[in-house]
Short mmCIF file of C-alpha atoms in Angstrom, two decimals:
data_model
loop_
_atom_site.label_atom_id
_atom_site.label_comp_id
_atom_site.label_asym_id
_atom_site.label_seq_id
_atom_site.Cartn_x
_atom_site.Cartn_y
_atom_site.Cartn_z
CA MET A 1 82.70 122.34 115.45
CA ASP A 2 82.64 119.55 118.11
CA GLU A 3 85.62 118.05 119.68
CA THR A 4 85.86 115.07 117.29
CA VAL A 5 86.13 117.17 114.26
CA ALA A 6 88.53 119.46 116.00
CA GLU A 7 90.84 116.51 116.97
CA PHE A 8 90.58 115.24 113.35
CA PHE A 9 91.81 118.67 112.07
CA LYS A 10 94.52 118.76 114.68
CA ARG A 11 95.83 115.25 113.77
CA THR A 12 95.76 115.98 110.00
CA ILE A 13 97.58 119.27 110.26
CA LEU A 14 100.26 117.81 112.64
CA LYS A 15 101.25 115.18 110.02
CA ILE A 16 101.90 117.91 107.28
CA PRO A 17 105.64 118.84 107.21
CA MET A 18 106.28 122.49 107.98
CA ALA A 19 107.93 123.05 104.59
CA GLU A 20 104.80 122.00 102.77
CA MET A 21 102.19 123.57 105.16
CA MET A 22 101.48 126.77 103.23
CA THR A 23 101.29 124.88 99.90
CA ILE A 24 98.94 122.36 101.18
CA LEU A 25 96.63 124.78 102.89
CA LYS A 26 96.47 126.80 99.81
CA ALA A 27 95.69 123.77 97.71
CA TRP A 28 92.94 122.91 100.19
CA ASP A 29 91.39 126.34 99.45
CA PHE A 30 89.21 126.51 102.52
CA LEU A 31 90.98 129.21 104.41
CA SER A 32 91.33 132.56 102.51
CA GLU A 33 94.50 134.27 101.69
CA ASN A 34 93.67 137.00 104.36
CA GLN A 35 93.05 134.49 106.98
CA LEU A 36 96.47 132.58 106.35
CA GLN A 37 98.26 135.83 106.51
CA THR A 38 97.08 136.27 110.11
CA VAL A 39 98.89 133.17 111.17
CA ASN A 40 102.45 133.00 112.36
CA PHE A 41 104.14 130.13 110.39
CA ARG A 42 107.36 130.61 112.18
CA GLN A 43 106.16 129.60 115.62
CA ARG A 44 106.30 126.02 117.07
CA LYS A 45 104.15 123.47 115.31
CA GLU A 46 101.89 122.86 118.29
CA SER A 47 101.06 126.51 118.46
CA LEU A 48 100.63 126.81 114.78
CA VAL A 49 98.13 123.88 114.89
CA GLN A 50 96.14 125.47 117.57
CA ASP A 51 95.84 128.74 115.59
CA LEU A 52 94.76 126.87 112.36
CA VAL A 53 92.20 124.80 114.20
CA LEU A 54 90.82 127.87 115.83
CA LEU A 55 90.50 129.54 112.37
CA CYS A 56 88.63 126.40 111.08
CA GLU A 57 86.39 126.46 114.07
CA LYS A 58 85.61 130.20 113.39
CA LYS A 59 84.68 129.28 109.77
CA ARG A 60 82.49 126.36 111.03
CA ALA A 61 84.56 123.73 109.27
CA SER A 62 82.85 120.38 108.93
CA LEU A 63 83.98 116.84 109.04
CA ASN A 64 83.88 116.76 105.23
CA ASP A 65 86.21 119.86 105.21
CA ALA A 66 88.73 117.98 107.42
CA ALA A 67 88.46 114.86 105.12
CA ILE A 68 89.31 116.96 102.03
CA LEU A 69 92.42 118.40 103.72
CA ASP A 70 93.32 114.82 104.36
CA ILE A 71 92.83 114.11 100.65
CA VAL A 72 95.01 117.02 99.70
CA TYR A 73 97.79 115.77 102.04
CA THR A 74 97.58 112.26 100.70
CA GLN A 75 97.67 113.63 97.04
CA PHE A 76 100.99 115.34 97.90
CA HIS A 77 102.38 112.05 99.40
CA ARG A 78 100.64 109.48 97.27
CA HIS A 79 103.94 107.79 96.44
CA GLN A 80 104.33 106.72 100.03
CA LYS A 81 101.35 104.39 99.69
CA VAL A 82 100.93 101.05 98.01
CA TRP A 83 98.06 101.00 95.47
CA ASP A 84 95.99 98.30 93.93
CA VAL A 85 94.29 98.86 90.47
CA PHE A 86 90.99 97.37 89.49
CA ARG A 87 90.50 96.94 85.86
CA MET A 88 86.90 96.64 84.57
CA SER A 89 85.39 95.81 81.14
CA ARG A 90 82.05 96.45 79.56
CA GLU A 91 79.89 93.74 78.15
CA PRO A 92 80.35 93.12 74.37
CA GLY A 93 78.49 95.79 72.36
CA GLU A 94 77.90 98.05 75.27
CA ASP A 95 78.46 101.67 74.43
CA ILE A 96 80.34 104.28 76.34
CA ASP A 97 77.95 106.65 77.99
CA LEU A 98 78.51 110.27 78.48
CA PHE A 99 80.04 110.71 81.84
CA ASP A 100 78.53 113.06 84.46
CA MET A 101 80.90 113.36 87.47
CA GLU A 102 78.33 114.91 89.72
CA GLN A 103 75.91 112.29 89.04
CA PHE A 104 78.66 109.61 89.55
CA LYS A 105 79.48 111.03 93.02
CA ARG A 106 75.75 110.98 94.08
CA SER A 107 75.26 107.50 92.87
CA PHE A 108 78.51 106.12 94.26
CA LYS A 109 77.68 107.60 97.74
CA LYS A 110 74.15 106.37 97.66
CA ILE A 111 74.98 102.81 96.68
CA LEU A 112 77.83 102.55 99.39
CA GLN A 113 75.72 104.12 102.14
CA ARG A 114 72.87 101.80 101.33
CA ALA A 115 75.10 98.79 101.73
CA LEU A 116 76.91 100.05 104.89
CA LYS A 117 75.18 102.03 107.44
CA ASN A 118 78.20 103.89 109.03
CA VAL A 119 80.47 105.24 106.33
CA THR A 120 81.65 108.65 105.36
CA ILE A 121 82.62 109.47 101.79
CA SER A 122 84.39 112.52 100.56
CA PHE A 123 85.27 113.60 97.10
CA ARG A 124 87.91 115.91 95.63
CA ASP A 125 88.31 116.58 91.88
CA ALA A 126 91.70 116.29 90.37
CA GLU A 127 93.40 116.81 86.96
CA GLU A 128 92.91 114.58 83.93
CA ASN A 129 89.26 113.96 84.72
CA ALA A 130 90.17 112.16 87.95
CA VAL A 131 88.24 112.15 91.18
CA TRP A 132 89.75 111.28 94.55
CA ILE A 133 87.46 109.44 96.97
CA ARG A 134 88.08 109.08 100.64
CA ILE A 135 86.20 106.49 102.50
CA ALA A 136 86.17 106.05 106.30
CA TRP A 137 84.72 102.66 107.22
CA GLY A 138 82.42 101.85 110.16
CA SER A 139 80.03 99.08 110.93
CA GLN A 140 76.57 98.59 111.95
CA TYR A 141 77.32 99.54 115.53
CA ARG A 142 80.58 101.49 115.22
CA LYS A 143 81.10 104.95 113.81
CA PRO A 144 83.52 105.42 110.92
CA ASN A 145 87.20 105.46 111.78
CA GLN A 146 88.49 108.62 110.38
CA TYR A 147 92.18 107.64 110.96
CA ARG A 148 92.09 104.29 108.86
CA PRO A 149 90.50 105.44 105.59
CA VAL A 150 90.99 103.90 102.11
CA TYR A 151 91.62 106.24 99.13
CA VAL A 152 90.34 105.71 95.70
CA VAL A 153 91.41 107.37 92.54
CA TYR A 154 88.94 106.99 89.57
CA TYR A 155 89.46 108.13 86.09
CA SER A 156 86.25 108.83 84.41
CA GLN A 157 85.75 107.21 80.89
CA THR A 158 88.27 104.60 81.70
CA PRO A 159 88.06 101.09 83.12
CA TYR A 160 90.48 101.77 85.94
CA ALA A 161 90.09 102.57 89.68
CA PHE A 162 93.06 102.79 92.07
CA THR A 163 92.64 102.00 95.62
CA SER A 164 95.17 102.45 98.46
CA SER A 165 95.98 99.32 100.39
CA SER A 166 94.05 98.90 103.61
CA GLN A 167 93.91 96.59 106.54
CA LEU A 168 90.18 96.39 106.24
CA ARG A 169 90.47 94.16 103.19
CA SER A 170 86.95 92.70 103.89
CA ASN A 171 85.38 96.01 102.62
CA ILE A 172 87.27 95.90 99.18
CA PRO A 173 84.74 93.55 97.51
CA LEU A 174 81.89 95.97 98.61
CA LEU A 175 83.90 98.79 96.93
CA GLY A 176 84.24 96.74 93.80
CA GLN A 177 80.60 95.98 93.73
CA THR A 178 79.84 99.72 94.10
CA PHE A 179 81.82 100.45 90.96
CA GLU A 180 80.18 97.50 89.22
CA THR A 181 76.66 98.60 90.18
CA HIS A 182 77.34 102.22 88.88
CA ASN A 183 79.30 101.34 85.66
CA SER A 184 77.60 98.11 84.64
CA THR A 185 81.08 96.62 84.46
CA THR A 186 82.59 93.48 85.81
CA PRO A 187 85.98 93.56 87.74
CA LEU A 188 88.25 91.29 85.78
CA HIS A 189 91.37 91.29 88.01
CA GLU A 190 93.33 93.01 90.80
CA ARG A 191 97.06 93.68 90.67
CA SER A 192 99.54 96.09 92.27
CA LEU A 193 100.36 99.06 90.27
CA GLY A 194 101.93 102.54 90.99
CA LEU A 195 100.08 105.71 90.17
CA ASP A 196 103.14 107.29 88.65
CA ILE A 197 105.54 105.75 86.11
CA ASN A 198 108.38 107.16 87.96
CA MET A 199 107.66 105.27 91.13
CA ASP A 200 110.37 102.85 92.15
CA SER A 201 109.31 99.58 90.45
CA ARG A 202 111.17 97.66 93.11
CA ILE A 203 108.55 98.45 95.56
CA ILE A 204 105.80 97.19 93.44
CA HIS A 205 107.77 94.03 92.57
CA GLU A 206 108.49 93.28 96.19
CA ASN A 207 104.82 93.73 97.12
CA ARG A 208 103.73 91.30 94.34
CA ILE A 209 106.29 88.70 95.34
CA GLU A 210 105.28 88.96 99.04
CA LYS A 211 101.53 88.52 98.10
CA GLU A 212 102.40 85.44 96.03
CA ARG A 213 104.38 84.05 98.97
CA VAL A 214 101.66 84.61 101.51
CA GLN A 215 99.10 83.10 99.15
CA ARG A 216 101.41 80.00 98.51
CA VAL A 217 102.00 79.51 102.25
CA THR A 218 98.36 79.82 103.12
CA GLN A 219 97.32 77.33 100.56
CA GLU A 220 99.97 74.88 101.71
CA THR A 221 98.88 75.32 105.29
CA PHE A 222 94.95 75.22 104.86
CA GLY A 223 94.65 73.59 101.37
CA TYR A 224 92.70 74.60 98.28
CA TYR A 225 89.22 73.73 99.64
CA PRO A 226 86.70 75.29 102.01
CA GLN A 227 87.54 74.78 105.63
CA PRO A 228 85.28 72.73 108.08
CA ARG A 229 82.91 74.98 109.97
CA LEU A 230 84.24 75.56 113.56
CA GLU A 231 82.96 78.23 115.89
CA PHE A 232 85.66 78.32 118.58
CA ALA A 233 88.97 77.11 119.79
CA GLN A 234 90.15 77.04 123.41
CA TYR A 235 93.76 77.02 124.81
CA LYS A 236 94.68 76.40 128.55
CA LEU A 237 98.11 77.68 129.42
CA GLU A 238 100.06 76.23 132.38
CA THR A 239 103.64 77.49 132.53
CA LYS A 240 106.17 78.72 134.95
CA PHE A 241 107.34 82.36 134.79
CA LYS A 242 110.72 82.65 132.82
CA SER A 243 112.86 85.70 133.03
CA ASP A 244 116.68 86.66 132.47
CA LEU A 245 116.42 88.82 135.50
CA ASN A 246 117.23 87.47 138.82
CA GLY A 247 114.94 87.53 141.82
CA GLY A 248 111.25 88.75 141.80
CA ILE A 249 108.12 87.31 143.16
CA LEU A 250 107.07 85.58 140.04
CA ALA A 251 110.48 83.99 139.46
CA GLU A 252 110.26 82.32 142.92
CA ARG A 253 106.66 81.11 142.40
CA GLU A 254 106.45 77.21 142.39
CA GLU A 255 102.94 77.05 140.96
CA PRO A 256 102.65 77.47 137.24
CA LEU A 257 100.86 80.55 135.82
CA ARG A 258 97.48 79.60 134.34
CA CYS A 259 95.22 81.40 131.83
CA LEU A 260 92.58 80.56 129.28
CA ILE A 261 92.58 81.84 125.77
CA LYS A 262 89.47 81.43 123.54
CA PHE A 263 89.01 82.30 119.77
CA SER A 264 85.47 82.46 118.44
CA SER A 265 84.00 83.14 115.13
CA PRO A 266 80.96 82.02 113.06
CA HIS A 267 83.70 80.31 110.79
CA LEU A 268 86.91 80.19 112.69
CA LEU A 269 89.14 78.27 110.28
CA GLU A 270 88.00 80.42 107.29
CA ALA A 271 88.75 83.61 109.56
CA LEU A 272 92.23 82.04 110.40
CA LYS A 273 92.91 81.32 106.74
CA ALA A 274 92.18 84.95 105.77
CA LEU A 275 94.45 86.56 108.44
CA ALA A 276 97.69 86.61 106.49
CA PRO A 277 96.27 87.39 102.97
CA ALA A 278 94.46 90.43 104.63
CA GLY A 279 97.71 91.71 106.10
CA ILE A 280 96.60 91.22 109.69
CA ALA A 281 99.08 88.46 110.58
CA ASP A 282 102.33 87.18 109.32
CA ALA A 283 102.62 84.00 107.19
CA PRO A 284 102.83 81.16 108.13
CA LEU A 285 100.60 81.41 111.24
CA SER A 286 101.57 79.83 114.54
CA PRO A 287 101.22 76.08 114.60
CA LEU A 288 99.18 76.51 117.62
CA LEU A 289 96.41 77.79 115.28
CA THR A 290 97.12 75.74 112.11
CA CYS A 291 97.18 72.50 113.96
CA ILE A 292 93.36 72.58 114.58
CA PRO A 293 92.29 70.96 111.32
CA ASN A 294 95.36 68.43 111.34
CA LYS A 295 94.59 67.24 114.89
CA GLY A 296 90.93 67.42 114.68
CA MET A 297 90.79 69.22 118.03
CA ASN A 298 89.68 72.57 119.34
CA TYR A 299 90.65 72.10 122.87
CA PHE A 300 94.39 72.38 123.79
CA LYS A 301 96.52 72.37 127.00
CA ILE A 302 99.91 74.09 126.76
CA ARG A 303 102.46 73.05 129.36
CA ASP A 304 106.19 73.30 129.86
CA LYS A 305 108.13 70.44 128.38
#
């Protein structure tokens, strides 16, 4: 087991509460009962983690084994996440096929890996004909980030797939296309929904209201139409150092501080427009960014008034 996998195990086990440690490890079903009995669960958590990682190393645990442990932990704490639901429908007259879960897993993995070079996908079967899918996204030149995955809960023979909210919103359409390709279905719409009817409905309501607010503010700022194509914007900053503290070298400096900030993208304005809906920035964006189309400029100098 290399250092990367060992660190993944360490960080996953560390986030498990001590009161749930044994329950989650047994549900994981990777370490045997005899192996768990050799571990002192009353010692400090850091020492316990080291002992458990050592057991996993002796058993030659893989990256997928660590990912499944993370799925088990997430299943126990699924109510701490915000979930989106995708509802799909079949074409008129299309029959429901007999569902083969193993074939679905192979197909799902093959389609996603064909579309994206660096991605790791793990599955864990659950009750009620559901399968949990853990996806760690990477890119063409970057390995998958195991600490920012997206979780999918798919109920076979139903048109529903639940996905945990993710900062990497740009990959969600790819995920929807993967389900569409496998199921020959068309995503109809996306909306927030809890996985359990006992979940506090106020959280879901608040999330929906916030999404609507962000969408409204974004449309008011950028309009309803595609943005003009722009590849960069440049800001020159010239300002004196300001501080509530007395004294200091910078406070006595007469010359202003100068720096240059440049934003670049194949389609900068569309990228800025997508920041708030993607959850990367607050809405509304800074006027320094949104004034670009209004002023028809992409070079700015910022000085003290």
